[in-house]
Short mmCIF file of C-alpha atoms and ligand atoms in Angstrom, two decimals:
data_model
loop_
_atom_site.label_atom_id
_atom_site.label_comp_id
_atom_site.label_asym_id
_atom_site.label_seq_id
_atom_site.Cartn_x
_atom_site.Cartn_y
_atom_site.Cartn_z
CA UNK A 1 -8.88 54.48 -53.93
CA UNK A 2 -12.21 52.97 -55.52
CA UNK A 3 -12.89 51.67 -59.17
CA UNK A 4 -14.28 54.27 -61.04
CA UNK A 5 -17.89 54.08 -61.91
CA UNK A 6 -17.24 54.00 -65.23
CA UNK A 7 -14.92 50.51 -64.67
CA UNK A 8 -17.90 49.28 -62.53
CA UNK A 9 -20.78 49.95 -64.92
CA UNK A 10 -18.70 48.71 -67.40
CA UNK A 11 -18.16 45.33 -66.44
CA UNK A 12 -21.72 45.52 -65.84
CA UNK A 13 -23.33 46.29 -68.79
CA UNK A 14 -21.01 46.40 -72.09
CA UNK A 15 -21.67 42.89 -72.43
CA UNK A 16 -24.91 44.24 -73.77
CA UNK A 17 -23.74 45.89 -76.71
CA UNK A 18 -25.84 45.71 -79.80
CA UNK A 19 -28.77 44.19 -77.83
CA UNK A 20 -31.61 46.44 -77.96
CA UNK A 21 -32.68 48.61 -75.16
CA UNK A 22 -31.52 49.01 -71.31
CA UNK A 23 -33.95 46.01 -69.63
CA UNK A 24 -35.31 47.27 -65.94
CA UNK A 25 -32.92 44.30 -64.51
CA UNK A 26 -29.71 45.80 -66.35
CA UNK A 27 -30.23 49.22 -64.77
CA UNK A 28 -31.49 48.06 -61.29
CA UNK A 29 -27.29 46.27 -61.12
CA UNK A 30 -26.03 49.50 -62.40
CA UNK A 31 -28.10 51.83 -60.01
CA UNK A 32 -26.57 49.97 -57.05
CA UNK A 33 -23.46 50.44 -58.15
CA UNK A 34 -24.33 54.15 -58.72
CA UNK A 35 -26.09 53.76 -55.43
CA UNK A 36 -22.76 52.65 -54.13
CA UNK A 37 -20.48 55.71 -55.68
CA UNK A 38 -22.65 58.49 -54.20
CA UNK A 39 -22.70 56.83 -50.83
CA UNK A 40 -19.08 56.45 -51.10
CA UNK A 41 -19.07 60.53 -51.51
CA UNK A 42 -20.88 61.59 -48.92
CA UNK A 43 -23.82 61.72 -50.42
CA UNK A 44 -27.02 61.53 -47.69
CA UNK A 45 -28.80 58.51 -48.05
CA UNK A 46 -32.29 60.13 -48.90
CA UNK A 47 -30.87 62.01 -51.71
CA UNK A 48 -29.26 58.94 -52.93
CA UNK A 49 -32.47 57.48 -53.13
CA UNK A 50 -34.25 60.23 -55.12
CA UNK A 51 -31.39 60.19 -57.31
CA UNK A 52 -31.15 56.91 -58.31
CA UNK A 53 -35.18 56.66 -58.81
CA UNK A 54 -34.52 60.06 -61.36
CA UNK A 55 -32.14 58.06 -63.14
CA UNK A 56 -33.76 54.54 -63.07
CA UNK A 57 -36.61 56.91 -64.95
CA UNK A 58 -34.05 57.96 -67.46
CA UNK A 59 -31.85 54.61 -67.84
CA UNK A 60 -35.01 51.99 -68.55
CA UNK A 61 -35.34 51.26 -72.10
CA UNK A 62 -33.11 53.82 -73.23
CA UNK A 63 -31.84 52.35 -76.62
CA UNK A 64 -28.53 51.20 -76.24
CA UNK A 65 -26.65 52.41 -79.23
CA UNK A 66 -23.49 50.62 -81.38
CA UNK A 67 -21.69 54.03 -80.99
CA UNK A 68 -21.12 53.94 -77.21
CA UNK A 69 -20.18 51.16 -74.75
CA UNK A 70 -23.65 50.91 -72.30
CA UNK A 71 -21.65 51.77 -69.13
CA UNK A 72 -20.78 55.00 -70.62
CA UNK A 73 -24.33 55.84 -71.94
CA UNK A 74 -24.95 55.59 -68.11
CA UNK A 75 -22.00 57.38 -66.82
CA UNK A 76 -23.34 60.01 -68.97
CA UNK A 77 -27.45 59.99 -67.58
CA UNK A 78 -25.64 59.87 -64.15
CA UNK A 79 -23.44 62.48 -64.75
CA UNK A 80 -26.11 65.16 -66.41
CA UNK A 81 -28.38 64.17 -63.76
CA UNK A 82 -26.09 65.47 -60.99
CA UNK A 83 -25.55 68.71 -63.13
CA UNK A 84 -28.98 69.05 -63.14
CA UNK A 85 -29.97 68.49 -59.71
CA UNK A 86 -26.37 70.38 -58.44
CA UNK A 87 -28.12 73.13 -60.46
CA UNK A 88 -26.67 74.17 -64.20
CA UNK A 89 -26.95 78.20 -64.03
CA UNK A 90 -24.33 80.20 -62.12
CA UNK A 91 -26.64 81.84 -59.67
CA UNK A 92 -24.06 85.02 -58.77
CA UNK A 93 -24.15 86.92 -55.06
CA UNK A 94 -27.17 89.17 -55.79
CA UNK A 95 -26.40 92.93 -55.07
CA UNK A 96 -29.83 94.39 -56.44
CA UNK A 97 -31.20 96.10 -53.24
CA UNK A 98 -30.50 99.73 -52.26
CA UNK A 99 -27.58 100.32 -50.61
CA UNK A 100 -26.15 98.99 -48.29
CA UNK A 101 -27.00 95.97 -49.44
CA UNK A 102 -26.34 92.78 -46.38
CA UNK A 103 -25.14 89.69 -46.38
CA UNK A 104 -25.48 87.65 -43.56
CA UNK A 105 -23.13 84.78 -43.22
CA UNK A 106 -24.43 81.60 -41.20
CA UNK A 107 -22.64 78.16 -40.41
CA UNK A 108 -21.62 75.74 -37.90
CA UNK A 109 -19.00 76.89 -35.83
CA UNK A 110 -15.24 76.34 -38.18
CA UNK A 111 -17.05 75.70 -41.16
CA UNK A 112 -15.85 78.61 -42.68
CA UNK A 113 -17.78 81.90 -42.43
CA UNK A 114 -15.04 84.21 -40.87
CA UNK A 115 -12.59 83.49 -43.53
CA UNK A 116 -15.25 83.30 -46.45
CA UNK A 117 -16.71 86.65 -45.40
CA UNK A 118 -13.63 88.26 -45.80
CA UNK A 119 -12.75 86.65 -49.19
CA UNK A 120 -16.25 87.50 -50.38
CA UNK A 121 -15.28 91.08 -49.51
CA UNK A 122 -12.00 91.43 -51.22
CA UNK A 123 -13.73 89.74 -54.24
CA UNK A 124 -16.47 92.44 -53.96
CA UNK A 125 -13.84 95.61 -53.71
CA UNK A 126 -11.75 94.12 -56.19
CA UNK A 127 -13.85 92.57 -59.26
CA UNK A 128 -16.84 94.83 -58.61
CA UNK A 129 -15.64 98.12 -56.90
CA UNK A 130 -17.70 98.02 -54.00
CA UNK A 131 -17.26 99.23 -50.81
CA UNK A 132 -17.85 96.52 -48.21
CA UNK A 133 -17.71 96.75 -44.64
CA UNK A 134 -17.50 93.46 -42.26
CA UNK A 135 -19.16 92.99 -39.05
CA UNK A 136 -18.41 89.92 -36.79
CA UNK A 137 -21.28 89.48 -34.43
CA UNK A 138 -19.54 86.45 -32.35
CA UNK A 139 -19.69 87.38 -29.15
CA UNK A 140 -19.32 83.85 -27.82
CA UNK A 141 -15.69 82.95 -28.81
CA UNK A 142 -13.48 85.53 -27.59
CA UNK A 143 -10.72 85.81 -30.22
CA UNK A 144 -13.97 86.15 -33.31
CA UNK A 145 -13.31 89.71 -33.52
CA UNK A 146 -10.37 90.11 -33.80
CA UNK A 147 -9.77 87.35 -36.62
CA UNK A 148 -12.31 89.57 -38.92
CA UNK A 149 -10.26 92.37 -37.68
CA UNK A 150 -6.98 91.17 -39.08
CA UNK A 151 -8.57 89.76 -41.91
CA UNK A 152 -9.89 92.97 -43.01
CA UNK A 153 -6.35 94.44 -42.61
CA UNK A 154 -4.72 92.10 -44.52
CA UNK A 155 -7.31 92.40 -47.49
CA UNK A 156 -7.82 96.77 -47.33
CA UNK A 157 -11.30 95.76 -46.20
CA UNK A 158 -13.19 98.10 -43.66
CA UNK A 159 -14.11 96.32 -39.96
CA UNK A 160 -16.70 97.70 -37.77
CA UNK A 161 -14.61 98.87 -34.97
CA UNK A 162 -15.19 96.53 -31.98
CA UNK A 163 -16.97 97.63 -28.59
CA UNK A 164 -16.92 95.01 -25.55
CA UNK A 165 -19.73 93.90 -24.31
CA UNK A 166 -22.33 94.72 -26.82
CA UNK A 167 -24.37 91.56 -28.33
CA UNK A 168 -24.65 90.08 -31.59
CA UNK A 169 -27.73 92.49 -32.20
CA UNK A 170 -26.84 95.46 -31.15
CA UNK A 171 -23.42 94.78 -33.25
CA UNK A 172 -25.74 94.47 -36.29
CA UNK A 173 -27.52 97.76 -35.40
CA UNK A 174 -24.85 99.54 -35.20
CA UNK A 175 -23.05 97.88 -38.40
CA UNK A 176 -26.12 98.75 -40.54
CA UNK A 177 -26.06 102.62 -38.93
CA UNK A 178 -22.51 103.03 -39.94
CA UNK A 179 -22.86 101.38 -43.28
CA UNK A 180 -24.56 103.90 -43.95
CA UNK A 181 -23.94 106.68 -43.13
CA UNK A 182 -20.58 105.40 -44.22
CA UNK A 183 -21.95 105.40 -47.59
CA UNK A 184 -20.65 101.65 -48.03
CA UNK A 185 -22.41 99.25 -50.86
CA UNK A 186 -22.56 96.27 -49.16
CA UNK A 187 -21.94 95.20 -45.38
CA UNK A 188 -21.27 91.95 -44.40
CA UNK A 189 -22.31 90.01 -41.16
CA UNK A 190 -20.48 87.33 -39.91
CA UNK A 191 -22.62 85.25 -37.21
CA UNK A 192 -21.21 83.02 -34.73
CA UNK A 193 -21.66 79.10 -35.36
CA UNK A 194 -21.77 76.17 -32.67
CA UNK A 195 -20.39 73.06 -33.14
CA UNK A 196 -23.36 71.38 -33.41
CA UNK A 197 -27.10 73.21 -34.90
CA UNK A 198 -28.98 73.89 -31.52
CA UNK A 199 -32.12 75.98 -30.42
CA UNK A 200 -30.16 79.20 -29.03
CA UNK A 201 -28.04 79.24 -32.36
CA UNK A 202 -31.45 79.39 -34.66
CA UNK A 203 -32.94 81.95 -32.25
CA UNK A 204 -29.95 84.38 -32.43
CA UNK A 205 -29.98 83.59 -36.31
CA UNK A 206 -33.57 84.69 -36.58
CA UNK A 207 -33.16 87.79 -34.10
CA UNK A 208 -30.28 88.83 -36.47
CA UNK A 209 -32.24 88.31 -39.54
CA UNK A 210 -35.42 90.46 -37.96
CA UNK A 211 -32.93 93.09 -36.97
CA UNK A 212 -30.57 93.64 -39.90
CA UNK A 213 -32.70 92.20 -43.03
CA UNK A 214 -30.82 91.00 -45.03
CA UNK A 215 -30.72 90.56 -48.70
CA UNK A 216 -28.39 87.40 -48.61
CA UNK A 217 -28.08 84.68 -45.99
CA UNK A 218 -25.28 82.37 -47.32
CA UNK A 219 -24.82 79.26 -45.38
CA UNK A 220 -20.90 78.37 -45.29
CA UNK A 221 -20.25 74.33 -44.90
CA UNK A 222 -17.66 72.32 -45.14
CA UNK A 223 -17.71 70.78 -48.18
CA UNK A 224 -16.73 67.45 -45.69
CA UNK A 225 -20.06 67.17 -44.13
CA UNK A 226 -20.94 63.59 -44.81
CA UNK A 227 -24.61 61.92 -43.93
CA UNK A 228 -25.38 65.70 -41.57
CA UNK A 229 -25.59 67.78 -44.65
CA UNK A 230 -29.26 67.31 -44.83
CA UNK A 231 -30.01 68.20 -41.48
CA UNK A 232 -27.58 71.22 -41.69
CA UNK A 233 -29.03 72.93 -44.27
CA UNK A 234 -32.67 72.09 -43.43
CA UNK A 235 -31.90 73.55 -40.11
CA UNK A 236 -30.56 76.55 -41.08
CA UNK A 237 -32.90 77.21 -44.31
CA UNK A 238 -36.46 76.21 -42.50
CA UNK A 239 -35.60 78.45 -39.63
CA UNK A 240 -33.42 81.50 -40.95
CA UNK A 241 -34.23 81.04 -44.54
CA UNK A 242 -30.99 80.74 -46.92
CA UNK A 243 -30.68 82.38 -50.16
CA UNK A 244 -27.17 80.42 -50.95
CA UNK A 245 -24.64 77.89 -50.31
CA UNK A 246 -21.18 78.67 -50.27
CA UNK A 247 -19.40 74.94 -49.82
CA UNK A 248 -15.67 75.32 -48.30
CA UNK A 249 -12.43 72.88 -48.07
CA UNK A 250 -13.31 71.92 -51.64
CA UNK A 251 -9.74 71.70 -51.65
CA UNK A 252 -9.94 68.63 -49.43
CA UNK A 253 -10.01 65.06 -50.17
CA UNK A 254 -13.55 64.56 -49.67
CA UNK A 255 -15.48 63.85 -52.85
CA UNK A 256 -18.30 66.53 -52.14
CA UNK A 257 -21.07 64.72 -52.01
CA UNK A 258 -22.28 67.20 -49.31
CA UNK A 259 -23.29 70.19 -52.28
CA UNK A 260 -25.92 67.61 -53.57
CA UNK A 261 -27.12 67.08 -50.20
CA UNK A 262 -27.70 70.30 -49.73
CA UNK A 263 -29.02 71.37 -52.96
CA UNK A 264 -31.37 68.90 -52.92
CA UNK A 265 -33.37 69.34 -50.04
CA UNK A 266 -33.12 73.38 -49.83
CA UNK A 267 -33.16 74.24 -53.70
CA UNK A 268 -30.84 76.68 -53.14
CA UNK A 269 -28.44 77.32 -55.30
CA UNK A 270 -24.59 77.26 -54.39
CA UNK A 271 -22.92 80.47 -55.08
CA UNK A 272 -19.36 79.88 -54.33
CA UNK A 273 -16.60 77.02 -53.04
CA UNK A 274 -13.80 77.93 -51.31
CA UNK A 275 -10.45 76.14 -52.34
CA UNK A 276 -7.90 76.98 -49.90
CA UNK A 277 -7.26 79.12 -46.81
CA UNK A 278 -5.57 81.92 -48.92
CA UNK A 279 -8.06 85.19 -49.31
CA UNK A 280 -7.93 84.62 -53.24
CA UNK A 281 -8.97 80.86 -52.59
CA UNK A 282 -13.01 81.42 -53.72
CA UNK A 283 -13.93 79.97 -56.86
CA UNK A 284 -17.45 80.38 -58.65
CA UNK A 285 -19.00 77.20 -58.54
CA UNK A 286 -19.11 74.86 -61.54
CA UNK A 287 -21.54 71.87 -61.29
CA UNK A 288 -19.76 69.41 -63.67
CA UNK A 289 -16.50 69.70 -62.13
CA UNK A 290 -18.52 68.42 -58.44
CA UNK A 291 -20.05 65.94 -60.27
CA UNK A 292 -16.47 64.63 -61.92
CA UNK A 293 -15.53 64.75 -57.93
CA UNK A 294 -18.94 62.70 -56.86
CA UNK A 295 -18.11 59.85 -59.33
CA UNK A 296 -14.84 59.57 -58.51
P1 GDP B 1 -15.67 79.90 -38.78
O1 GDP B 1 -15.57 79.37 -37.38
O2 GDP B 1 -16.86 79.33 -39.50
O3 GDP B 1 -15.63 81.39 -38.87
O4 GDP B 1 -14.41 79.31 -39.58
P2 GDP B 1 -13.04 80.03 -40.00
O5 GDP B 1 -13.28 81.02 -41.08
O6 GDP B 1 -12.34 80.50 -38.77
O7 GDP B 1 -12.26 78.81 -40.65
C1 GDP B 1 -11.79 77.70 -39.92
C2 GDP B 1 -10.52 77.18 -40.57
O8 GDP B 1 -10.80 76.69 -41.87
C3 GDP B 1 -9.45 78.26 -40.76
O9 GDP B 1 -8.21 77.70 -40.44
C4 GDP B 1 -9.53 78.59 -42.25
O10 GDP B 1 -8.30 79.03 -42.78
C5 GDP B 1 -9.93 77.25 -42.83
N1 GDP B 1 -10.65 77.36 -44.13
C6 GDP B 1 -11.73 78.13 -44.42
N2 GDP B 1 -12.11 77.95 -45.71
C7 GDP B 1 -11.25 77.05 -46.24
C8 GDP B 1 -11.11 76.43 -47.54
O11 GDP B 1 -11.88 76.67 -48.48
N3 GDP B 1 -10.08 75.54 -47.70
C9 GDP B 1 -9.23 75.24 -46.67
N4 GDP B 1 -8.26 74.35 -46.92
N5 GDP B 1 -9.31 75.79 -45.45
C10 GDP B 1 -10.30 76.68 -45.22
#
């Protein structure tokens, strides 16, 4: 669909070969062009910026060796950067809390969180032996329920059973009073989303948070979310206070640029990508494969 960056920066720079070191005018046409790729991915504009100044910092009178065309001494600083700011460790869901330990799943509404808290549990049971139990605590769309419900059948994971009427509190009161004395290791919440971030969505995030502490708040989004990634997760991590990112539809076409966006402005790390609607489709995440993706 686009010229790689590589064929850009190339036609850019390896006419330079043998001459010295990077001049600030040589990088300043290869940062738009790098400027250009990440916008092209989704990347939020204010990230883009910070970006390219990180690698502009890098790039100017580096020595531009015989051994290696110029473009691809670039490709390279752009590509580590990204690894570096996507964040290089594998930061794992963290289960070191007494029992039952809680993870509370927050998102915008069809981002993800219903399916991904249900993968996250069958990956729990079967890689770590746990025993999980799921909550849903939408009690705005009517059919929520249910869908963790049949979820939990289908993967042999354990459902709070569901009362009418009750709200998305009292849900997560009586989740965390059967988790235990259910003697279950971990107990998922999944939260209901909106379709767009609004006051009464933080407010029932931060009343669920007070009531069922928890020792994980993941934020599920779609790995599709172009220039509102910023806002999304600043939303959500200034006012609940995330401790992960799990990106989804990483399946999809879209280039990802979203994970940087969000990594970038919350610092949190992202734990997992989901790659397909299938309950096995959860992947741990690997920052040089997203930034293959971002530079297309
Ligand atoms: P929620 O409203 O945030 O709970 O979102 P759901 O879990 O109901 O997901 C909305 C739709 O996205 C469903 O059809 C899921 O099967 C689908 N979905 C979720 N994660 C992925 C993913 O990683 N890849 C793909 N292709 N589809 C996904």
């Amino acid at each position: 669909m686009f010229d790689s960056l590589q064929d850009r920066l190339g036609s850019i720079l390896n006419g330079l070969t043998g001459r010295g070191a990077l001049s600030d005018k040589d990088v300043g046409a290869a940062l738009r062009e790098v400027r250009r790729a990440l916008l092209e991915a989704d990347v939020s504009l204010e990230v883009v910026r910070d970006f390219t100044e990180a690698v502009r910092a890098k790039a100017v009178g580096a020595e531009i060796l015989k051994s290696i065309k110029p473009g691809q001494m670039v490709v390279k600083l752009v590509h580590d950067e990204l690894v570096s700011m996507l964040g290089s460790d594998q930061v794992p869901i963290d289960l070191n809390a007494p029992a039952p330990v809680t993870i509370m799943m927050v998102g915008l509404q069809g981002s993800g969180k219903t399916t991904t808290s249900a993968k996250i549990a069958k990956r729990l049971t079967e890689r770590q032996r746990k025993k999980v139990l799921m909550a849903s605590l939408d009690t705005r769309r009517p059919a929520a329920q249910d869908q963790l419900r049949i979820l939990g059948e289908q993967t042999g994971v354990a459902t709070l059973p569901i009362i009418a009427g009750q709200g998305p509190v009292e849900i997560a009161n009586r989740a965390a009073q059967a988790a235990r004395l259910g003697g279950y290791d971990v107990l998922i919440l999944d939260t209901a989303g909106r379709t767009h971030i609004d006051e009464p969505l933080m407010v029932e995030m931060a009343d669920i948070k007070v009531a069922s502490r928890p020792h994980e708040i993941l934020l599920v989004a779609d790995s599709l979310t172009g220039q509102d990634a910023v806002n999304l997760a600043r939303s959500f991590d200034s006012r609940v206070g995330v401790t992960g990112i799990v990106l989804t539809r990483v399946d999809g076409d879209g280039r990802g640029g979203a994970a940087l966006s969000m990594r970038a402005v919350t610092g949190k790390p992202i734990k997992l990508i989901g790659v397909g609607e299938k309950m096995d489709a959860l992947e741990d995440f690997h920052p040089g494969r997203i930034a293959d993706r971002i530079l297309g």
